[in-house]
Amino acid sequence: MDEKLDALVPHLRALVELADQDGHMTDAAAVLGIPQSTMSRRIHGLEDHLGVPMVVPRGRTVGLTQQARDLVAEIRAPLREIGIAISDLAEAADPDHGVVRFGFPLTMGAGVIPDLLAAFSDAHPGIRLDLKQAHGAVLVDDLQAGLLDLAIIIPPPRELAHEVLARQTVVATVPADHRLARRRMISLAELADERFIANPEPYNLRTLTDAWCLAAGFVPEVKTEVTEFSTIREFVSRGMGIALIPRSVRPIEGLTEVELRGTHVREIALVSAVRRPSRVVARLRDYITEAAEEWGEGSAS
């Protein structure tokens, strides 16, 4: 590496972290494990070297100039690839230890994903999992910012490389004593007069629910909005409404799941923002991919 570029790497990392911390110098310094004074010197040193301003005062924080934002966009991925290459060298000496930052949707906090991650941890006790549950758009942003290594996202984001793991079949979940509970299959139009329990906007399943119902000739009357499927099921079992959600992986007392006529599915994808993941990240990726082959359609809820 060119000596001048080599000397600038810490300064460039500081700039990227400052962008990730939204201009909070103290927080960026803490993430990098350096004093705030060192953080400030690196940013000002980068300004001196490039001859352009990188930051402007913004109350108790700083704002990045347009030149700084453009530079961050260009160097983020290369710096991440360098970090992965260095991690690979370290892991070669101790391939059973490391950290994987993994994200998954708020709607998948029970069932297959927790079971899978627990099994992975048992099989690889030296690999630490740093987990984050969030909305899909947040997970995409974190992947692009280098804050996550892998994430399961529904639906697959077009802007990132991904592998479709499974297709979730969505069913009508109704109270066990509901008028349609004994039916094997129903049409969506038969739910036109029902009260719905659904995810908030703009969750993917809420968008699909609204679109599917509109195609069936009605606008769903959403009386209750909940992020978690487990909570939705609890409310349905108490007679508060019905829901269009994936099948439960375990039987739930007081509920009946009825198939919907037509195609009502969504894709579950495993997503990464890097071209070549580190070995420990690849280990979790392969573990999830192999496990997904046994999920079958509709089981990844």
CSV table of N, CA and C in Angstrom, one decimal, residues 151-290:
chain,number,residue,atom,x,y,z
A,151,ALA,N,-28.1,-10.6,7.5
A,151,ALA,CA,-29.5,-10.4,8.0
A,151,ALA,C,-30.5,-11.2,7.2
A,152,ILE,N,-31.5,-11.6,7.9
A,152,ILE,CA,-32.7,-12.2,7.2
A,152,ILE,C,-33.7,-11.1,7.0
A,153,ILE,N,-34.1,-10.9,5.8
A,153,ILE,CA,-35.0,-9.8,5.4
A,153,ILE,C,-36.1,-10.2,4.6
A,154,ILE,N,-37.3,-9.7,4.8
A,154,ILE,CA,-38.5,-10.0,4.1
A,154,ILE,C,-39.1,-8.6,3.6
A,155,PRO,N,-39.3,-8.5,2.3
A,155,PRO,CA,-38.9,-9.3,1.2
A,155,PRO,C,-37.4,-9.0,0.8
A,156,PRO,N,-36.8,-9.8,-0.1
A,156,PRO,CA,-35.4,-9.5,-0.5
A,156,PRO,C,-35.2,-8.1,-1.0
A,157,PRO,N,-34.2,-7.4,-0.5
A,157,PRO,CA,-33.9,-6.1,-1.0
A,157,PRO,C,-33.3,-6.1,-2.4
A,158,ARG,N,-33.8,-5.4,-3.3
A,158,ARG,CA,-33.2,-5.4,-4.6
A,158,ARG,C,-31.8,-4.9,-4.7
A,159,GLU,N,-31.4,-4.0,-3.8
A,159,GLU,CA,-30.1,-3.3,-3.9
A,159,GLU,C,-29.0,-4.1,-3.3
A,160,LEU,N,-29.3,-5.3,-2.7
A,160,LEU,CA,-28.2,-6.0,-2.1
A,160,LEU,C,-28.3,-7.5,-2.5
A,161,ALA,N,-27.1,-8.1,-2.6
A,161,ALA,CA,-27.0,-9.5,-3.0
A,161,ALA,C,-27.7,-10.4,-1.9
A,162,HIS,N,-28.5,-11.4,-2.3
A,162,HIS,CA,-29.3,-12.2,-1.4
A,162,HIS,C,-29.5,-13.6,-1.9
A,163,GLU,N,-29.9,-14.4,-1.0
A,163,GLU,CA,-30.3,-15.8,-1.4
A,163,GLU,C,-31.7,-16.0,-0.8
A,164,VAL,N,-32.6,-16.4,-1.6
A,164,VAL,CA,-34.0,-16.7,-1.1
A,164,VAL,C,-33.9,-18.1,-0.3
A,165,LEU,N,-34.3,-18.0,1.0
A,165,LEU,CA,-34.2,-19.2,1.8
A,165,LEU,C,-35.5,-20.0,1.8
A,166,ALA,N,-36.6,-19.3,1.8
A,166,ALA,CA,-37.9,-20.0,1.9
A,166,ALA,C,-39.0,-19.1,1.4
A,167,ARG,N,-40.2,-19.6,1.2
A,167,ARG,CA,-41.3,-18.9,0.8
A,167,ARG,C,-42.4,-19.1,1.9
A,168,GLN,N,-42.8,-18.1,2.5
A,168,GLN,CA,-43.8,-18.1,3.6
A,168,GLN,C,-45.2,-18.1,3.0
A,169,THR,N,-46.0,-19.1,3.4
A,169,THR,CA,-47.4,-19.1,3.0
A,169,THR,C,-48.2,-18.3,4.1
A,170,VAL,N,-49.0,-17.4,3.6
A,170,VAL,CA,-49.8,-16.6,4.6
A,170,VAL,C,-51.2,-17.2,4.6
A,171,VAL,N,-51.8,-17.3,5.8
A,171,VAL,CA,-53.1,-17.9,6.0
A,171,VAL,C,-54.0,-17.0,6.8
A,172,ALA,N,-55.3,-17.3,6.8
A,172,ALA,CA,-56.2,-16.5,7.7
A,172,ALA,C,-56.2,-17.1,9.1
A,173,THR,N,-55.8,-16.4,10.1
A,173,THR,CA,-55.7,-16.8,11.5
A,173,THR,C,-57.0,-16.3,12.2
A,174,VAL,N,-57.8,-17.2,12.7
A,174,VAL,CA,-59.1,-16.8,13.2
A,174,VAL,C,-59.3,-17.4,14.6
A,175,PRO,N,-60.2,-16.9,15.4
A,175,PRO,CA,-60.5,-17.6,16.7
A,175,PRO,C,-61.0,-19.0,16.5
A,176,ALA,N,-60.8,-19.9,17.4
A,176,ALA,CA,-61.2,-21.3,17.2
A,176,ALA,C,-62.7,-21.4,17.0
A,177,ASP,N,-63.5,-20.4,17.6
A,177,ASP,CA,-65.0,-20.5,17.5
A,177,ASP,C,-65.5,-19.6,16.4
A,178,HIS,N,-64.6,-19.1,15.5
A,178,HIS,CA,-65.0,-18.2,14.4
A,178,HIS,C,-65.9,-19.0,13.4
A,179,ARG,N,-66.8,-18.2,12.7
A,179,ARG,CA,-67.7,-18.8,11.8
A,179,ARG,C,-67.0,-19.6,10.6
A,180,LEU,N,-65.8,-19.2,10.3
A,180,LEU,CA,-65.0,-19.8,9.2
A,180,LEU,C,-64.0,-20.9,9.7
A,181,ALA,N,-63.9,-21.1,11.0
A,181,ALA,CA,-62.9,-21.9,11.6
A,181,ALA,C,-62.9,-23.4,11.1
A,182,ARG,N,-64.1,-23.9,10.7
A,182,ARG,CA,-64.2,-25.3,10.3
A,182,ARG,C,-64.0,-25.4,8.8
A,183,ARG,N,-63.7,-24.4,8.1
A,183,ARG,CA,-63.5,-24.4,6.7
A,183,ARG,C,-62.0,-24.8,6.4
A,184,ARG,N,-61.8,-25.6,5.3
A,184,ARG,CA,-60.4,-25.9,5.0
A,184,ARG,C,-59.8,-24.8,4.2
A,185,MET,N,-60.6,-24.1,3.4
A,185,MET,CA,-60.1,-23.0,2.5
A,185,MET,C,-61.2,-22.0,2.3
A,186,ILE,N,-60.8,-20.7,2.3
A,186,ILE,CA,-61.7,-19.6,2.1
A,186,ILE,C,-61.1,-18.7,1.1
A,187,SER,N,-62.0,-17.8,0.6
A,187,SER,CA,-61.5,-16.7,-0.3
A,187,SER,C,-61.3,-15.5,0.6
A,188,LEU,N,-60.5,-14.6,0.2
A,188,LEU,CA,-60.3,-13.3,0.9
A,188,LEU,C,-61.6,-12.5,1.0
A,189,ALA,N,-62.4,-12.6,-0.1
A,189,ALA,CA,-63.6,-11.8,-0.1
A,189,ALA,C,-64.5,-12.1,1.1
A,190,GLU,N,-64.4,-13.4,1.6
A,190,GLU,CA,-65.3,-13.8,2.8
A,190,GLU,C,-64.9,-13.1,4.1
A,191,LEU,N,-63.7,-12.3,4.0
A,191,LEU,CA,-63.3,-11.6,5.2
A,191,LEU,C,-63.6,-10.1,5.2
A,192,ALA,N,-64.4,-9.7,4.2
A,192,ALA,CA,-64.6,-8.3,4.0
A,192,ALA,C,-65.2,-7.6,5.2
A,193,ASP,N,-66.0,-8.3,5.9
A,193,ASP,CA,-66.7,-7.6,7.1
A,193,ASP,C,-66.0,-7.8,8.4
A,194,GLU,N,-64.8,-8.4,8.4
A,194,GLU,CA,-64.1,-8.7,9.6
A,194,GLU,C,-63.2,-7.5,10.1
A,195,ARG,N,-63.0,-7.5,11.4
A,195,ARG,CA,-62.0,-6.6,12.0
A,195,ARG,C,-60.6,-7.3,11.9
A,196,PHE,N,-59.6,-6.5,11.4
A,196,PHE,CA,-58.3,-7.1,11.2
A,196,PHE,C,-57.3,-6.6,12.2
A,197,ILE,N,-56.4,-7.5,12.6
A,197,ILE,CA,-55.2,-7.2,13.4
A,197,ILE,C,-54.0,-7.3,12.5
A,198,ALA,N,-53.2,-6.3,12.3
A,198,ALA,CA,-52.2,-6.3,11.3
A,198,ALA,C,-50.9,-5.6,11.8
A,199,ASN,N,-49.8,-5.8,11.1
A,199,ASN,CA,-48.6,-5.0,11.3
A,199,ASN,C,-48.9,-3.5,11.0
A,200,PRO,N,-48.1,-2.6,11.6
A,200,PRO,CA,-48.3,-1.2,11.2
A,200,PRO,C,-47.7,-1.0,9.8
A,201,GLU,N,-48.1,0.1,9.2
A,201,GLU,CA,-47.5,0.6,7.9
A,201,GLU,C,-46.1,1.1,8.3
A,202,PRO,N,-45.1,0.9,7.5
A,202,PRO,CA,-45.1,0.3,6.2
A,202,PRO,C,-44.5,-1.2,6.2
A,203,TYR,N,-44.8,-2.0,7.2
A,203,TYR,CA,-44.3,-3.3,7.2
A,203,TYR,C,-44.8,-4.1,6.0
A,204,ASN,N,-43.9,-5.0,5.5
A,204,ASN,CA,-44.2,-5.7,4.2
A,204,ASN,C,-45.5,-6.4,4.3
A,205,LEU,N,-45.8,-7.2,5.4
A,205,LEU,CA,-47.0,-7.9,5.4
A,205,LEU,C,-48.2,-7.0,5.4
A,206,ARG,N,-48.1,-5.9,6.0
A,206,ARG,CA,-49.3,-4.9,6.0
A,206,ARG,C,-49.5,-4.4,4.6
A,207,THR,N,-48.4,-4.1,3.9
A,207,THR,CA,-48.6,-3.7,2.5
A,207,THR,C,-49.2,-4.8,1.7
A,208,LEU,N,-48.8,-6.1,1.9
A,208,LEU,CA,-49.4,-7.2,1.1
A,208,LEU,C,-50.9,-7.4,1.5
A,209,THR,N,-51.1,-7.3,2.8
A,209,THR,CA,-52.5,-7.4,3.3
A,209,THR,C,-53.4,-6.4,2.6
A,210,ASP,N,-53.0,-5.2,2.6
A,210,ASP,CA,-53.8,-4.1,2.0
A,210,ASP,C,-54.0,-4.4,0.5
A,211,ALA,N,-53.0,-4.8,-0.1
A,211,ALA,CA,-53.0,-5.0,-1.6
A,211,ALA,C,-53.9,-6.2,-1.9
A,212,TRP,N,-53.7,-7.3,-1.1
A,212,TRP,CA,-54.5,-8.5,-1.4
A,212,TRP,C,-56.0,-8.3,-1.2
A,213,CYS,N,-56.3,-7.6,-0.1
A,213,CYS,CA,-57.7,-7.3,0.2
A,213,CYS,C,-58.3,-6.4,-0.8
A,214,LEU,N,-57.6,-5.4,-1.3
A,214,LEU,CA,-58.1,-4.4,-2.3
A,214,LEU,C,-58.4,-5.2,-3.6
A,215,ALA,N,-57.5,-6.2,-3.9
A,215,ALA,CA,-57.7,-7.0,-5.1
A,215,ALA,C,-59.0,-7.8,-5.0
A,216,ALA,N,-59.3,-8.2,-3.7
A,216,ALA,CA,-60.5,-9.0,-3.4
A,216,ALA,C,-61.8,-8.1,-3.4
A,217,GLY,N,-61.6,-6.8,-3.5
A,217,GLY,CA,-62.8,-6.0,-3.6
A,217,GLY,C,-63.1,-5.2,-2.3
A,218,PHE,N,-62.2,-5.1,-1.3
A,218,PHE,CA,-62.5,-4.4,-0.1
A,218,PHE,C,-61.3,-3.8,0.5
A,219,VAL,N,-61.5,-2.8,1.4
A,219,VAL,CA,-60.4,-2.3,2.2
A,219,VAL,C,-60.5,-2.8,3.6
A,220,PRO,N,-59.4,-3.5,4.1
A,220,PRO,CA,-59.5,-4.1,5.4
A,220,PRO,C,-59.7,-3.1,6.5
A,221,GLU,N,-60.6,-3.4,7.5
A,221,GLU,CA,-60.8,-2.6,8.6
A,221,GLU,C,-59.8,-3.0,9.7
A,222,VAL,N,-58.7,-2.3,9.7
A,222,VAL,CA,-57.6,-2.7,10.7
A,222,VAL,C,-57.9,-1.9,12.0
A,223,LYS,N,-58.3,-2.6,13.0
A,223,LYS,CA,-58.6,-2.1,14.3
A,223,LYS,C,-57.4,-2.0,15.3
A,224,THR,N,-56.5,-3.0,15.1
A,224,THR,CA,-55.4,-3.1,16.0
A,224,THR,C,-54.1,-3.3,15.2
A,225,GLU,N,-53.0,-2.5,15.5
A,225,GLU,CA,-51.8,-2.7,14.8
A,225,GLU,C,-50.7,-3.2,15.8
A,226,VAL,N,-50.0,-4.3,15.4
A,226,VAL,CA,-49.0,-4.9,16.3
A,226,VAL,C,-47.9,-5.3,15.5
A,227,THR,N,-46.6,-5.2,16.0
A,227,THR,CA,-45.5,-5.6,15.2
A,227,THR,C,-45.2,-7.1,15.3
A,228,GLU,N,-45.4,-7.7,16.5
A,228,GLU,CA,-45.0,-9.1,16.7
A,228,GLU,C,-46.2,-10.1,16.3
A,229,PHE,N,-45.8,-11.1,15.5
A,229,PHE,CA,-46.8,-12.1,15.2
A,229,PHE,C,-47.3,-12.9,16.4
A,230,SER,N,-46.5,-13.1,17.4
A,230,SER,CA,-46.9,-13.8,18.6
A,230,SER,C,-48.0,-13.0,19.3
A,231,THR,N,-47.8,-11.7,19.4
A,231,THR,CA,-48.8,-10.9,20.0
A,231,THR,C,-50.1,-10.8,19.2
A,232,ILE,N,-50.0,-10.8,17.9
A,232,ILE,CA,-51.1,-10.8,17.0
A,232,ILE,C,-52.0,-12.0,17.3
A,233,ARG,N,-51.3,-13.2,17.4
A,233,ARG,CA,-52.0,-14.4,17.6
A,233,ARG,C,-52.7,-14.4,19.0
A,234,GLU,N,-52.0,-13.8,20.0
A,234,GLU,CA,-52.7,-13.7,21.3
A,234,GLU,C,-54.0,-12.9,21.2
A,235,PHE,N,-53.9,-11.8,20.5
A,235,PHE,CA,-55.1,-11.0,20.4
A,235,PHE,C,-56.2,-11.7,19.6
A,236,VAL,N,-55.8,-12.4,18.5
A,236,VAL,CA,-56.8,-13.2,17.7
A,236,VAL,C,-57.5,-14.2,18.6
A,237,SER,N,-56.7,-14.9,19.4
A,237,SER,CA,-57.3,-15.9,20.3
A,237,SER,C,-58.3,-15.4,21.3
A,238,ARG,N,-58.1,-14.1,21.6
A,238,ARG,CA,-59.1,-13.4,22.5
A,238,ARG,C,-60.3,-12.8,21.8
A,239,GLY,N,-60.4,-13.0,20.5
A,239,GLY,CA,-61.6,-12.6,19.8
A,239,GLY,C,-61.5,-11.1,19.4
A,240,MET,N,-60.3,-10.5,19.3
A,240,MET,CA,-60.2,-9.1,19.0
A,240,MET,C,-60.3,-8.8,17.5
A,241,GLY,N,-60.1,-9.9,16.7
A,241,GLY,CA,-60.1,-9.8,15.3
A,241,GLY,C,-59.5,-11.0,14.6
A,242,ILE,N,-59.3,-10.9,13.3
A,242,ILE,CA,-58.6,-11.9,12.5
A,242,ILE,C,-57.3,-11.3,11.9
A,243,ALA,N,-56.5,-12.2,11.4
A,243,ALA,CA,-55.2,-11.7,10.9
A,243,ALA,C,-54.8,-12.5,9.7
A,244,LEU,N,-54.1,-11.9,8.8
A,244,LEU,CA,-53.4,-12.6,7.7
A,244,LEU,C,-51.9,-12.7,8.0
A,245,ILE,N,-51.4,-13.8,8.5
A,245,ILE,CA,-50.1,-14.0,8.9
A,245,ILE,C,-49.6,-15.4,8.5
A,246,PRO,N,-48.3,-15.6,8.6
A,246,PRO,CA,-47.8,-17.0,8.3
A,246,PRO,C,-48.2,-18.0,9.3
A,247,ARG,N,-48.2,-19.2,8.9
A,247,ARG,CA,-48.6,-20.3,9.8
A,247,ARG,C,-47.7,-20.3,11.0
A,248,SER,N,-48.2,-20.7,12.2
A,248,SER,CA,-47.4,-20.8,13.4
A,248,SER,C,-46.7,-22.1,13.3
A,249,VAL,N,-45.4,-22.1,13.9
A,249,VAL,CA,-44.6,-23.3,13.9
A,249,VAL,C,-45.1,-24.2,15.0
A,250,ARG,N,-45.9,-23.7,15.9
A,250,ARG,CA,-46.4,-24.5,17.0
A,250,ARG,C,-47.9,-24.3,17.2
A,251,PRO,N,-48.7,-25.3,17.5
A,251,PRO,CA,-50.2,-25.2,17.7
A,251,PRO,C,-50.4,-24.2,18.9
A,252,ILE,N,-51.4,-23.3,18.7
A,252,ILE,CA,-51.8,-22.3,19.7
A,252,ILE,C,-53.2,-22.5,20.1
A,253,GLU,N,-53.5,-22.7,21.4
A,253,GLU,CA,-54.8,-22.9,21.8
A,253,GLU,C,-55.7,-21.7,21.5
A,254,GLY,N,-56.9,-21.9,21.1
A,254,GLY,CA,-57.9,-20.8,20.8
A,254,GLY,C,-57.8,-20.3,19.4
A,255,LEU,N,-56.9,-20.8,18.5
A,255,LEU,CA,-56.7,-20.3,17.2
A,255,LEU,C,-56.9,-21.4,16.1
A,256,THR,N,-57.4,-21.0,15.0
A,256,THR,CA,-57.5,-21.9,13.8
A,256,THR,C,-56.9,-21.2,12.6
A,257,GLU,N,-56.1,-21.9,11.8
A,257,GLU,CA,-55.5,-21.3,10.6
A,257,GLU,C,-56.2,-21.9,9.4
A,258,VAL,N,-56.7,-21.0,8.5
A,258,VAL,CA,-57.5,-21.5,7.4
A,258,VAL,C,-56.7,-21.0,6.1
A,259,GLU,N,-56.6,-22.0,5.2
A,259,GLU,CA,-55.9,-21.6,3.9
A,259,GLU,C,-56.7,-20.6,3.1
A,260,LEU,N,-56.0,-19.8,2.4
A,260,LEU,CA,-56.6,-18.8,1.5
A,260,LEU,C,-56.5,-19.3,0.0
A,261,ARG,N,-57.6,-19.1,-0.7
A,261,ARG,CA,-57.7,-19.5,-2.1
A,261,ARG,C,-56.8,-18.5,-2.9
A,262,GLY,N,-56.0,-19.1,-3.7
A,262,GLY,CA,-55.0,-18.2,-4.5
A,262,GLY,C,-53.6,-18.3,-4.0
A,263,THR,N,-52.8,-17.4,-4.4
A,263,THR,CA,-51.4,-17.4,-4.0
A,263,THR,C,-51.1,-16.2,-3.1
A,264,HIS,N,-50.8,-16.6,-1.9
A,264,HIS,CA,-50.5,-15.5,-0.9
A,264,HIS,C,-49.2,-15.9,-0.1
A,265,VAL,N,-48.1,-15.6,-0.7
A,265,VAL,CA,-46.7,-16.0,-0.2
A,265,VAL,C,-45.8,-14.7,-0.2
A,266,ARG,N,-44.8,-14.8,0.5
A,266,ARG,CA,-43.7,-13.8,0.5
A,266,ARG,C,-42.3,-14.5,0.7
A,267,GLU,N,-41.3,-14.0,0.1
A,267,GLU,CA,-40.0,-14.6,0.2
A,267,GLU,C,-39.1,-14.1,1.3
A,268,ILE,N,-38.4,-15.1,1.9
A,268,ILE,CA,-37.5,-14.8,3.0
A,268,ILE,C,-36.1,-14.9,2.5
A,269,ALA,N,-35.2,-13.9,2.7
A,269,ALA,CA,-33.9,-13.9,2.1
A,269,ALA,C,-32.8,-13.7,3.1
A,270,LEU,N,-31.7,-14.3,2.9
A,270,LEU,CA,-30.5,-14.1,3.6
A,270,LEU,C,-29.6,-13.1,2.9
A,271,VAL,N,-29.2,-12.0,3.5
A,271,VAL,CA,-28.7,-10.9,2.8
A,271,VAL,C,-27.3,-10.5,3.4
A,272,SER,N,-26.4,-10.1,2.5
A,272,SER,CA,-25.1,-9.6,3.0
A,272,SER,C,-24.8,-8.4,2.0
A,273,ALA,N,-24.0,-7.5,2.5
A,273,ALA,CA,-23.6,-6.3,1.7
A,273,ALA,C,-22.2,-6.4,1.2
A,274,VAL,N,-21.5,-7.5,1.6
A,274,VAL,CA,-20.1,-7.6,1.2
A,274,VAL,C,-19.9,-8.7,0.2
A,275,ARG,N,-18.9,-8.5,-0.7
A,275,ARG,CA,-18.6,-9.4,-1.7
A,275,ARG,C,-18.1,-10.7,-1.2
A,276,ARG,N,-17.3,-10.6,-0.2
A,276,ARG,CA,-16.6,-11.9,0.4
A,276,ARG,C,-16.7,-11.8,1.9
A,277,PRO,N,-17.6,-12.5,2.6
A,277,PRO,CA,-17.7,-12.5,4.0
A,277,PRO,C,-16.5,-13.1,4.7
A,278,SER,N,-16.3,-12.8,6.0
A,278,SER,CA,-15.2,-13.4,6.7
A,278,SER,C,-15.6,-14.9,7.0
A,279,ARG,N,-14.6,-15.6,7.5
A,279,ARG,CA,-14.9,-17.1,7.6
A,279,ARG,C,-16.0,-17.4,8.7
A,280,VAL,N,-16.0,-16.6,9.8
A,280,VAL,CA,-17.0,-16.9,10.8
A,280,VAL,C,-18.4,-16.5,10.3
A,281,VAL,N,-18.5,-15.4,9.5
A,281,VAL,CA,-19.7,-15.0,8.9
A,281,VAL,C,-20.2,-16.0,7.9
A,282,ALA,N,-19.2,-16.5,7.1
A,282,ALA,CA,-19.6,-17.6,6.1
A,282,ALA,C,-20.1,-18.8,6.8
A,283,ARG,N,-19.5,-19.1,8.0
A,283,ARG,CA,-20.0,-20.3,8.7
A,283,ARG,C,-21.4,-20.2,9.1
A,284,LEU,N,-21.8,-19.0,9.6
A,284,LEU,CA,-23.2,-18.8,10.0
A,284,LEU,C,-24.1,-18.8,8.7
A,285,ARG,N,-23.6,-18.2,7.7
A,285,ARG,CA,-24.4,-18.1,6.4
A,285,ARG,C,-24.6,-19.6,5.9
A,286,ASP,N,-23.6,-20.4,5.9
A,286,ASP,CA,-23.8,-21.8,5.4
A,286,ASP,C,-24.7,-22.6,6.3
A,287,TYR,N,-24.6,-22.3,7.6
A,287,TYR,CA,-25.4,-23.0,8.6
A,287,TYR,C,-26.9,-22.7,8.3
A,288,ILE,N,-27.2,-21.4,8.1
A,288,ILE,CA,-28.6,-21.0,7.9
A,288,ILE,C,-29.1,-21.6,6.6
A,289,THR,N,-28.2,-21.5,5.5
A,289,THR,CA,-28.6,-22.0,4.2
A,289,THR,C,-28.9,-23.5,4.2
A,290,GLU,N,-28.1,-24.3,4.9
A,290,GLU,CA,-28.4,-25.7,5.0
A,290,GLU,C,-29.6,-26.0,5.8
